[in-house]
Amino acid sequence: MAAAGRRVAPFLILFLMPAAMAWFAWRADLSWIALWAVSLAILPLADALVPLDRIAPPDDAPLREPKRSAFTWIILAYVPVQLAVTAYVLWVAATHDIAWWERLGLAATLGMANGAIGFTLAHELIHRVDRLEFATGQLLLLGLCYPHYSVEHVRGHHRYVGTPRDPAFARFGESYHMFWPRSVAGQIVSAWKIEAERLAKLGKPAFSPDNFLLRQSLLQLVLTWWLGPLGLGLFFFHVLNAVMLLEAANYCEHYGLARAELAPGRYEPQSPRHSWDSYGRVTNYVLIELGRHADHHAQPGRPYQFLRTREESPRLPASYGAMIALAQIPPLWFRVMNPRVLAWRAKAGAEAAATAVTA
């Protein structure tokens, strides 16, 4: 099968997630078991057993789709399905006669599913210049209470990654449990600052109808008012689980790969060296090649099916699925990752010294 076919066919598996969630809505007693089995066992084990995802487009892969392809239509078609299933599962959890722990299990499992797939698809779409594709990505973010992500991630994270100005950058020695609350709060603050600066350049106040984030926040209220107290509580619990998974991915993607400060407030240029790549095949299929993260940072607008392997980027010792599970236990994470970060620093220092001597 051609490389394109091998990339698009497994992505169709994502449509099994809504079917599985609909089934769990009627077997809520199994939802917690499924959640932990998939996240801590099935996905990491599958990545370990299946050969690595080494198939990649050539170096001259295009930066844009010449026209909207099947790769993009699959994402666009999935979005209303996810939103409908989310509403259905929350309705079941809030209105049916099930135990409280089953309600929480349904919301948590839904959050993990939407965090893995919904956030990944939104991340893909908010980098697109096409209005329909960007708006669809924003709709997914609204369903996850994260509309600010399209501002901070695109205009903040991609500019400042690896520096103290990036709240989504995990510092060396920082545990995941300390990282994610700081990252969430920092991204919200950063997004509002970025939007305020944009409006100031146009001579407009931050609190005005032209504020994109203010409009999205009001729309968020309109979309969630109908849930009722219990449904709203379950919705936010689902969002919490989704956001924690997103931030776990953020934690793994750049942990410790700080850009050197050349002068106060001025840092070396971003390069593929500042992102951890991962080629776990199953996880990459589910996350539409997010593991090729270095190339994504090199060319943020490049569609997922064209992301390349960057040989100069450091590699995680296991797939995102396994590394996210490992991040939940900080001592084990530090034992595995800190020596790799220190080796990366030593290599970077040696390369910089060699370049200086040559120059």
Short mmCIF file of N, CA, C and O in Angstrom, two decimals, residues 132-261:
data_model
loop_
_atom_site.label_atom_id
_atom_site.label_comp_id
_atom_site.label_asym_id
_atom_site.label_seq_id
_atom_site.Cartn_x
_atom_site.Cartn_y
_atom_site.Cartn_z
N LEU A 132 -12.94 27.58 6.38
CA LEU A 132 -13.78 26.48 6.86
C LEU A 132 -13.01 25.57 7.79
O LEU A 132 -13.51 25.17 8.85
N GLU A 133 -11.79 25.25 7.43
CA GLU A 133 -10.98 24.34 8.24
C GLU A 133 -10.63 24.97 9.58
O GLU A 133 -10.72 24.33 10.63
N PHE A 134 -10.24 26.25 9.57
CA PHE A 134 -9.93 26.93 10.84
C PHE A 134 -11.18 27.01 11.72
O PHE A 134 -11.11 26.75 12.92
N ALA A 135 -12.31 27.38 11.13
CA ALA A 135 -13.55 27.50 11.91
C ALA A 135 -13.96 26.16 12.49
O ALA A 135 -14.47 26.10 13.62
N THR A 136 -13.74 25.08 11.76
CA THR A 136 -14.08 23.76 12.27
C THR A 136 -13.19 23.39 13.44
O THR A 136 -13.64 22.82 14.44
N GLY A 137 -11.91 23.72 13.34
CA GLY A 137 -11.01 23.50 14.47
C GLY A 137 -11.42 24.31 15.68
O GLY A 137 -11.37 23.82 16.82
N GLN A 138 -11.86 25.55 15.46
CA GLN A 138 -12.31 26.39 16.56
C GLN A 138 -13.57 25.82 17.20
O GLN A 138 -13.76 25.91 18.42
N LEU A 139 -14.44 25.21 16.40
CA LEU A 139 -15.65 24.59 16.94
C LEU A 139 -15.28 23.44 17.88
O LEU A 139 -15.89 23.27 18.94
N LEU A 140 -14.28 22.66 17.50
CA LEU A 140 -13.81 21.59 18.39
C LEU A 140 -13.28 22.16 19.70
O LEU A 140 -13.53 21.62 20.78
N LEU A 141 -12.55 23.26 19.62
CA LEU A 141 -12.00 23.87 20.83
C LEU A 141 -13.12 24.41 21.73
O LEU A 141 -13.02 24.36 22.96
N LEU A 142 -14.18 24.93 21.13
CA LEU A 142 -15.31 25.39 21.92
C LEU A 142 -15.93 24.23 22.69
O LEU A 142 -16.35 24.38 23.83
N GLY A 143 -15.98 23.06 22.05
CA GLY A 143 -16.53 21.88 22.72
C GLY A 143 -15.64 21.37 23.83
O GLY A 143 -16.05 20.48 24.59
N LEU A 144 -14.42 21.93 23.95
CA LEU A 144 -13.49 21.52 25.00
C LEU A 144 -13.09 22.69 25.90
O LEU A 144 -12.12 22.60 26.65
N CYS A 145 -13.85 23.79 25.82
CA CYS A 145 -13.60 24.97 26.66
C CYS A 145 -12.18 25.51 26.51
O CYS A 145 -11.59 26.00 27.48
N TYR A 146 -11.62 25.42 25.32
CA TYR A 146 -10.24 25.85 25.12
C TYR A 146 -10.11 26.75 23.89
O TYR A 146 -9.17 26.61 23.10
N PRO A 147 -11.01 27.72 23.70
CA PRO A 147 -10.95 28.55 22.48
C PRO A 147 -9.68 29.38 22.40
O PRO A 147 -9.23 29.73 21.29
N HIS A 148 -9.08 29.71 23.55
CA HIS A 148 -7.85 30.52 23.55
C HIS A 148 -6.67 29.78 22.93
O HIS A 148 -5.67 30.40 22.55
N TYR A 149 -6.76 28.46 22.81
CA TYR A 149 -5.65 27.65 22.30
C TYR A 149 -5.27 28.06 20.88
O TYR A 149 -4.09 28.04 20.51
N SER A 150 -6.27 28.43 20.07
CA SER A 150 -5.97 28.78 18.67
C SER A 150 -5.15 30.06 18.59
O SER A 150 -4.45 30.29 17.60
N VAL A 151 -5.25 30.92 19.60
CA VAL A 151 -4.47 32.15 19.63
C VAL A 151 -3.09 31.89 20.22
O VAL A 151 -2.06 32.18 19.61
N GLU A 152 -3.06 31.33 21.43
CA GLU A 152 -1.79 31.17 22.13
C GLU A 152 -0.88 30.16 21.43
O GLU A 152 0.32 30.39 21.30
N HIS A 153 -1.45 29.04 20.98
CA HIS A 153 -0.62 28.01 20.38
C HIS A 153 0.02 28.48 19.08
O HIS A 153 1.23 28.31 18.87
N VAL A 154 -0.79 29.09 18.22
CA VAL A 154 -0.29 29.49 16.90
C VAL A 154 0.62 30.71 16.99
O VAL A 154 1.69 30.75 16.38
N ARG A 155 0.21 31.71 17.76
CA ARG A 155 0.96 32.97 17.80
C ARG A 155 1.89 33.10 19.00
O ARG A 155 2.71 34.02 19.05
N GLY A 156 1.78 32.18 19.96
CA GLY A 156 2.64 32.23 21.14
C GLY A 156 3.60 31.06 21.20
O GLY A 156 4.82 31.21 21.08
N HIS A 157 3.06 29.85 21.37
CA HIS A 157 3.88 28.66 21.52
C HIS A 157 4.86 28.47 20.37
O HIS A 157 6.05 28.21 20.59
N HIS A 158 4.39 28.61 19.14
CA HIS A 158 5.26 28.36 18.00
C HIS A 158 6.36 29.42 17.88
O HIS A 158 7.40 29.15 17.26
N ARG A 159 6.16 30.54 18.46
CA ARG A 159 7.18 31.59 18.43
C ARG A 159 8.17 31.47 19.57
O ARG A 159 9.38 31.66 19.39
N TYR A 160 7.67 31.12 20.76
CA TYR A 160 8.50 31.18 21.96
C TYR A 160 8.87 29.82 22.54
O TYR A 160 9.44 29.75 23.63
N VAL A 161 8.55 28.72 21.84
CA VAL A 161 8.82 27.39 22.38
C VAL A 161 10.29 27.28 22.81
O VAL A 161 11.20 27.79 22.15
N GLY A 162 10.50 26.62 23.93
CA GLY A 162 11.87 26.43 24.42
C GLY A 162 12.41 27.61 25.19
O GLY A 162 13.59 27.62 25.56
N THR A 163 11.56 28.62 25.47
CA THR A 163 12.00 29.80 26.22
C THR A 163 11.04 30.03 27.39
O THR A 163 9.93 29.49 27.42
N PRO A 164 11.43 30.86 28.35
CA PRO A 164 10.55 31.14 29.50
C PRO A 164 9.23 31.81 29.10
O PRO A 164 8.28 31.80 29.89
N ARG A 165 9.16 32.37 27.89
CA ARG A 165 7.94 33.05 27.48
C ARG A 165 6.86 32.08 27.00
O ARG A 165 5.74 32.49 26.74
N ASP A 166 7.20 30.81 26.90
CA ASP A 166 6.24 29.81 26.45
C ASP A 166 5.70 29.04 27.65
O ASP A 166 6.41 28.21 28.22
N PRO A 167 4.44 29.28 28.05
CA PRO A 167 3.91 28.56 29.21
C PRO A 167 3.73 27.06 28.96
O PRO A 167 3.65 26.28 29.91
N ALA A 168 3.67 26.65 27.69
CA ALA A 168 3.45 25.23 27.36
C ALA A 168 4.77 24.47 27.21
O ALA A 168 4.77 23.33 26.75
N PHE A 169 5.87 25.07 27.62
CA PHE A 169 7.18 24.43 27.56
C PHE A 169 7.53 23.87 28.93
O PHE A 169 7.57 24.61 29.92
N ALA A 170 7.77 22.56 29.02
CA ALA A 170 8.11 21.91 30.29
C ALA A 170 9.59 22.09 30.58
O ALA A 170 10.44 21.63 29.81
N ARG A 171 9.89 22.73 31.70
CA ARG A 171 11.28 22.97 32.09
C ARG A 171 11.93 21.68 32.57
O ARG A 171 11.27 20.76 33.04
N PHE A 172 13.24 21.64 32.47
CA PHE A 172 14.01 20.50 32.96
C PHE A 172 13.80 20.35 34.46
O PHE A 172 13.92 21.32 35.22
N GLY A 173 13.46 19.15 34.91
CA GLY A 173 13.25 18.90 36.33
C GLY A 173 11.86 19.22 36.82
O GLY A 173 11.56 19.03 38.01
N GLU A 174 10.98 19.69 35.94
CA GLU A 174 9.60 20.02 36.32
C GLU A 174 8.72 18.79 36.10
O GLU A 174 8.72 18.22 35.02
N SER A 175 7.98 18.40 37.12
CA SER A 175 7.11 17.24 36.97
C SER A 175 5.87 17.60 36.18
O SER A 175 5.47 18.76 36.11
N TYR A 176 5.25 16.59 35.62
CA TYR A 176 4.01 16.81 34.88
C TYR A 176 2.93 17.42 35.77
O TYR A 176 2.19 18.31 35.36
N HIS A 177 2.86 16.96 37.03
CA HIS A 177 1.81 17.43 37.93
C HIS A 177 2.00 18.89 38.32
O HIS A 177 1.03 19.57 38.68
N MET A 178 3.23 19.39 38.28
CA MET A 178 3.47 20.81 38.48
C MET A 178 3.31 21.58 37.17
O MET A 178 2.92 22.76 37.18
N PHE A 179 3.59 20.92 36.07
CA PHE A 179 3.56 21.59 34.77
C PHE A 179 2.16 21.95 34.30
O PHE A 179 1.90 23.08 33.88
N TRP A 180 1.23 20.97 34.36
CA TRP A 180 -0.03 21.21 33.65
C TRP A 180 -0.86 22.35 34.22
O TRP A 180 -1.43 23.15 33.44
N PRO A 181 -0.96 22.54 35.55
CA PRO A 181 -1.72 23.73 36.01
C PRO A 181 -1.05 25.04 35.59
O PRO A 181 -1.74 26.00 35.22
N ARG A 182 0.28 25.08 35.66
CA ARG A 182 1.00 26.29 35.23
C ARG A 182 0.79 26.54 33.75
O ARG A 182 0.57 27.69 33.33
N SER A 183 0.83 25.49 32.95
CA SER A 183 0.65 25.62 31.52
C SER A 183 -0.75 26.13 31.16
O SER A 183 -0.91 27.03 30.35
N VAL A 184 -1.76 25.55 31.78
CA VAL A 184 -3.14 25.95 31.49
C VAL A 184 -3.35 27.42 31.82
O VAL A 184 -3.84 28.20 31.00
N ALA A 185 -2.98 27.82 33.03
CA ALA A 185 -3.17 29.21 33.44
C ALA A 185 -2.33 30.15 32.58
O ALA A 185 -2.81 31.22 32.14
N GLY A 186 -1.10 29.76 32.31
CA GLY A 186 -0.21 30.61 31.52
C GLY A 186 -0.68 30.80 30.10
O GLY A 186 -0.56 31.90 29.54
N GLN A 187 -1.24 29.75 29.51
CA GLN A 187 -1.73 29.88 28.13
C GLN A 187 -2.93 30.80 28.05
O GLN A 187 -3.08 31.56 27.08
N ILE A 188 -3.81 30.75 29.03
CA ILE A 188 -4.97 31.65 29.03
C ILE A 188 -4.51 33.10 29.13
O ILE A 188 -4.96 33.97 28.36
N VAL A 189 -3.61 33.37 30.06
CA VAL A 189 -3.10 34.73 30.24
C VAL A 189 -2.38 35.19 28.98
O VAL A 189 -2.57 36.32 28.49
N SER A 190 -1.55 34.32 28.41
CA SER A 190 -0.79 34.67 27.21
C SER A 190 -1.71 34.96 26.03
O SER A 190 -1.49 35.92 25.28
N ALA A 191 -2.76 34.15 25.87
CA ALA A 191 -3.69 34.36 24.76
C ALA A 191 -4.37 35.72 24.85
O ALA A 191 -4.50 36.44 23.85
N TRP A 192 -4.80 36.10 26.06
CA TRP A 192 -5.45 37.39 26.22
C TRP A 192 -4.46 38.54 25.98
O TRP A 192 -4.84 39.57 25.42
N LYS A 193 -3.21 38.37 26.37
CA LYS A 193 -2.21 39.41 26.09
C LYS A 193 -1.98 39.54 24.59
O LYS A 193 -1.88 40.66 24.06
N ILE A 194 -1.88 38.42 23.90
CA ILE A 194 -1.66 38.45 22.45
C ILE A 194 -2.83 39.13 21.74
O ILE A 194 -2.64 39.96 20.84
N GLU A 195 -4.04 38.80 22.15
CA GLU A 195 -5.21 39.41 21.52
C GLU A 195 -5.31 40.89 21.86
O GLU A 195 -5.67 41.71 21.00
N ALA A 196 -4.98 41.26 23.09
CA ALA A 196 -4.99 42.68 23.47
C ALA A 196 -3.97 43.47 22.66
O ALA A 196 -4.24 44.60 22.22
N GLU A 197 -2.80 42.90 22.44
CA GLU A 197 -1.77 43.56 21.65
C GLU A 197 -2.23 43.72 20.20
O GLU A 197 -1.97 44.76 19.57
N ARG A 198 -2.91 42.71 19.66
CA ARG A 198 -3.41 42.80 18.29
C ARG A 198 -4.42 43.94 18.16
O ARG A 198 -4.35 44.74 17.21
N LEU A 199 -5.32 44.04 19.12
CA LEU A 199 -6.33 45.08 19.08
C LEU A 199 -5.72 46.46 19.30
O LEU A 199 -6.16 47.45 18.68
N ALA A 200 -4.70 46.54 20.17
CA ALA A 200 -4.05 47.83 20.42
C ALA A 200 -3.41 48.38 19.15
O ALA A 200 -3.45 49.60 18.90
N LYS A 201 -2.85 47.50 18.34
CA LYS A 201 -2.24 47.94 17.08
C LYS A 201 -3.29 48.49 16.12
O LYS A 201 -2.98 49.30 15.24
N LEU A 202 -4.54 48.04 16.31
CA LEU A 202 -5.64 48.53 15.47
C LEU A 202 -6.34 49.73 16.10
O LEU A 202 -7.33 50.24 15.55
N GLY A 203 -5.83 50.16 17.27
CA GLY A 203 -6.43 51.28 17.95
C GLY A 203 -7.75 50.95 18.62
O GLY A 203 -8.60 51.83 18.81
N LYS A 204 -7.94 49.69 19.01
CA LYS A 204 -9.19 49.26 19.62
C LYS A 204 -8.93 48.75 21.04
O LYS A 204 -7.86 48.19 21.32
N PRO A 205 -9.90 48.91 21.95
CA PRO A 205 -9.72 48.44 23.33
C PRO A 205 -9.78 46.91 23.40
O PRO A 205 -10.37 46.25 22.53
N ALA A 206 -9.18 46.37 24.45
CA ALA A 206 -9.16 44.91 24.60
C ALA A 206 -10.56 44.35 24.78
O ALA A 206 -10.91 43.31 24.23
N PHE A 207 -11.39 45.05 25.58
CA PHE A 207 -12.75 44.59 25.81
C PHE A 207 -13.68 45.29 24.83
O PHE A 207 -14.20 46.37 25.09
N SER A 208 -13.82 44.64 23.67
CA SER A 208 -14.67 45.18 22.62
C SER A 208 -15.21 44.02 21.80
O SER A 208 -14.72 42.89 21.90
N PRO A 209 -16.24 44.25 20.98
CA PRO A 209 -16.78 43.17 20.13
C PRO A 209 -15.76 42.59 19.17
O PRO A 209 -15.97 41.51 18.61
N ASP A 210 -14.66 43.30 18.97
CA ASP A 210 -13.63 42.82 18.05
C ASP A 210 -12.68 41.82 18.71
O ASP A 210 -11.83 41.24 18.03
N ASN A 211 -12.82 41.63 20.01
CA ASN A 211 -11.96 40.69 20.72
C ASN A 211 -12.40 39.27 20.41
O ASN A 211 -13.49 38.84 20.81
N PHE A 212 -11.57 38.53 19.70
CA PHE A 212 -11.89 37.17 19.28
C PHE A 212 -12.17 36.27 20.48
O PHE A 212 -13.13 35.49 20.48
N LEU A 213 -11.37 36.39 21.51
CA LEU A 213 -11.52 35.52 22.67
C LEU A 213 -12.79 35.84 23.45
O LEU A 213 -13.45 34.95 23.98
N LEU A 214 -13.14 37.11 23.52
CA LEU A 214 -14.37 37.50 24.20
C LEU A 214 -15.59 36.94 23.46
O LEU A 214 -16.51 36.39 24.09
N ARG A 215 -15.58 37.02 22.15
CA ARG A 215 -16.68 36.46 21.36
C ARG A 215 -16.78 34.96 21.54
O ARG A 215 -17.86 34.40 21.68
N GLN A 216 -15.64 34.28 21.55
CA GLN A 216 -15.64 32.83 21.71
C GLN A 216 -16.13 32.43 23.11
O GLN A 216 -16.84 31.44 23.27
N SER A 217 -15.77 33.21 24.12
CA SER A 217 -16.21 32.91 25.49
C SER A 217 -17.72 33.04 25.61
O SER A 217 -18.38 32.21 26.26
N LEU A 218 -18.29 34.07 25.00
CA LEU A 218 -19.74 34.24 25.03
C LEU A 218 -20.43 33.11 24.28
O LEU A 218 -21.47 32.60 24.72
N LEU A 219 -19.86 32.70 23.17
CA LEU A 219 -20.43 31.59 22.41
C LEU A 219 -20.36 30.31 23.22
O LEU A 219 -21.27 29.46 23.16
N GLN A 220 -19.29 30.16 24.01
CA GLN A 220 -19.16 28.98 24.87
C GLN A 220 -20.33 28.89 25.85
O GLN A 220 -20.89 27.82 26.09
N LEU A 221 -20.73 30.03 26.40
CA LEU A 221 -21.86 30.05 27.32
C LEU A 221 -23.15 29.63 26.63
O LEU A 221 -23.96 28.88 27.18
N VAL A 222 -23.32 30.08 25.40
CA VAL A 222 -24.53 29.73 24.64
C VAL A 222 -24.57 28.24 24.37
O VAL A 222 -25.64 27.60 24.43
N LEU A 223 -23.42 27.64 24.10
CA LEU A 223 -23.36 26.23 23.73
C LEU A 223 -23.56 25.30 24.93
O LEU A 223 -23.91 24.13 24.75
N THR A 224 -23.35 25.80 26.15
CA THR A 224 -23.38 24.90 27.30
C THR A 224 -24.54 25.17 28.27
O THR A 224 -24.73 24.41 29.22
N TRP A 225 -25.33 26.22 28.07
CA TRP A 225 -26.35 26.59 29.04
C TRP A 225 -27.40 25.50 29.21
O TRP A 225 -27.99 25.34 30.28
N TRP A 226 -27.66 24.72 28.16
CA TRP A 226 -28.76 23.76 28.16
C TRP A 226 -28.44 22.50 28.96
O TRP A 226 -29.32 21.67 29.21
N LEU A 227 -27.20 22.32 29.39
CA LEU A 227 -26.81 21.07 30.04
C LEU A 227 -27.42 20.89 31.43
O LEU A 227 -27.57 19.76 31.89
N GLY A 228 -27.75 21.97 32.10
CA GLY A 228 -28.27 21.85 33.46
C GLY A 228 -27.13 21.65 34.45
O GLY A 228 -25.99 21.38 34.06
N PRO A 229 -27.40 21.79 35.75
CA PRO A 229 -26.33 21.72 36.76
C PRO A 229 -25.52 20.43 36.71
O PRO A 229 -24.29 20.46 36.68
N LEU A 230 -26.19 19.27 36.70
CA LEU A 230 -25.46 18.00 36.70
C LEU A 230 -24.73 17.81 35.38
O LEU A 230 -23.55 17.44 35.35
N GLY A 231 -25.42 18.07 34.28
CA GLY A 231 -24.79 17.93 32.97
C GLY A 231 -23.61 18.86 32.81
O GLY A 231 -22.58 18.48 32.23
N LEU A 232 -23.73 20.08 33.34
CA LEU A 232 -22.63 21.04 33.24
C LEU A 232 -21.44 20.57 34.06
O LEU A 232 -20.29 20.70 33.64
N GLY A 233 -21.71 20.02 35.25
CA GLY A 233 -20.63 19.50 36.07
C GLY A 233 -19.90 18.35 35.38
O GLY A 233 -18.66 18.29 35.39
N LEU A 234 -20.65 17.44 34.77
CA LEU A 234 -20.04 16.33 34.04
C LEU A 234 -19.29 16.83 32.82
O LEU A 234 -18.23 16.30 32.46
N PHE A 235 -19.83 17.85 32.16
CA PHE A 235 -19.15 18.44 31.00
C PHE A 235 -17.78 18.97 31.40
O PHE A 235 -16.78 18.72 30.73
N PHE A 236 -17.73 19.71 32.52
CA PHE A 236 -16.44 20.27 32.94
C PHE A 236 -15.49 19.18 33.43
O PHE A 236 -14.27 19.31 33.28
N PHE A 237 -16.01 18.12 34.01
CA PHE A 237 -15.15 17.01 34.41
C PHE A 237 -14.57 16.33 33.17
O PHE A 237 -13.38 15.95 33.14
N HIS A 238 -15.37 16.20 32.11
CA HIS A 238 -14.90 15.68 30.83
C HIS A 238 -13.82 16.59 30.25
O HIS A 238 -12.78 16.14 29.76
N VAL A 239 -14.05 17.91 30.34
CA VAL A 239 -13.06 18.88 29.83
C VAL A 239 -11.76 18.77 30.61
O VAL A 239 -10.67 18.81 30.03
N LEU A 240 -11.85 18.65 31.94
CA LEU A 240 -10.65 18.53 32.76
C LEU A 240 -9.79 17.36 32.31
O LEU A 240 -8.56 17.49 32.17
N ASN A 241 -10.40 16.21 32.07
CA ASN A 241 -9.65 15.05 31.64
C ASN A 241 -9.05 15.26 30.25
O ASN A 241 -7.91 14.84 29.99
N ALA A 242 -9.79 15.91 29.36
CA ALA A 242 -9.27 16.19 28.02
C ALA A 242 -8.08 17.13 28.08
O ALA A 242 -7.05 16.92 27.42
N VAL A 243 -8.20 18.18 28.89
CA VAL A 243 -7.13 19.17 28.99
C VAL A 243 -5.88 18.56 29.63
O VAL A 243 -4.75 18.83 29.19
N MET A 244 -6.06 17.73 30.64
CA MET A 244 -4.90 17.09 31.27
C MET A 244 -4.16 16.19 30.28
O MET A 244 -2.93 16.09 30.32
N LEU A 245 -4.90 15.56 29.36
CA LEU A 245 -4.25 14.74 28.35
C LEU A 245 -3.51 15.61 27.34
O LEU A 245 -2.38 15.30 26.94
N LEU A 246 -4.14 16.70 26.92
CA LEU A 246 -3.46 17.64 26.03
C LEU A 246 -2.17 18.14 26.65
O LEU A 246 -1.11 18.16 25.99
N GLU A 247 -2.23 18.52 27.91
CA GLU A 247 -1.04 19.05 28.57
C GLU A 247 0.01 17.96 28.80
O GLU A 247 1.21 18.26 28.84
N ALA A 248 -0.42 16.71 28.94
CA ALA A 248 0.56 15.62 29.03
C ALA A 248 1.33 15.50 27.73
O ALA A 248 2.54 15.25 27.72
N ALA A 249 0.64 15.68 26.60
CA ALA A 249 1.32 15.66 25.31
C ALA A 249 2.27 16.84 25.20
O ALA A 249 3.42 16.70 24.74
N ASN A 250 1.81 18.04 25.60
CA ASN A 250 2.69 19.21 25.60
C ASN A 250 3.93 18.96 26.44
O ASN A 250 5.05 19.36 26.08
N TYR A 251 3.74 18.32 27.57
CA TYR A 251 4.86 18.02 28.48
C TYR A 251 5.91 17.16 27.79
O TYR A 251 7.12 17.41 27.90
N CYS A 252 5.45 16.15 27.06
CA CYS A 252 6.37 15.22 26.41
C CYS A 252 7.05 15.82 25.18
O CYS A 252 8.18 15.45 24.85
N GLU A 253 6.38 16.73 24.51
CA GLU A 253 6.86 17.18 23.19
C GLU A 253 8.13 18.00 23.25
O GLU A 253 8.92 18.00 22.28
N HIS A 254 8.37 18.72 24.35
CA HIS A 254 9.53 19.62 24.39
C HIS A 254 10.29 19.55 25.71
O HIS A 254 11.17 20.40 25.94
N TYR A 255 9.99 18.60 26.55
CA TYR A 255 10.57 18.57 27.90
C TYR A 255 12.07 18.81 27.90
O TYR A 255 12.85 18.06 27.28
N GLY A 256 12.48 19.87 28.58
CA GLY A 256 13.90 20.14 28.81
C GLY A 256 14.68 20.69 27.63
O GLY A 256 15.86 21.03 27.79
N LEU A 257 14.09 20.80 26.46
CA LEU A 257 14.83 21.21 25.26
C LEU A 257 14.81 22.73 25.13
O LEU A 257 14.21 23.31 24.22
N ALA A 258 15.51 23.38 26.04
CA ALA A 258 15.51 24.84 26.10
C ALA A 258 16.43 25.42 25.04
O ALA A 258 17.52 24.91 24.77
N ARG A 259 15.99 26.52 24.45
CA ARG A 259 16.83 27.25 23.50
C ARG A 259 17.84 28.11 24.26
O ARG A 259 17.51 28.72 25.28
N ALA A 260 19.05 28.14 23.77
CA ALA A 260 20.11 28.88 24.45
C ALA A 260 19.83 30.38 24.40
O ALA A 260 19.42 30.91 23.36
N GLU A 261 20.07 31.06 25.53
CA GLU A 261 19.90 32.51 25.58
C GLU A 261 21.19 33.17 25.11
O GLU A 261 22.24 33.08 25.76
#
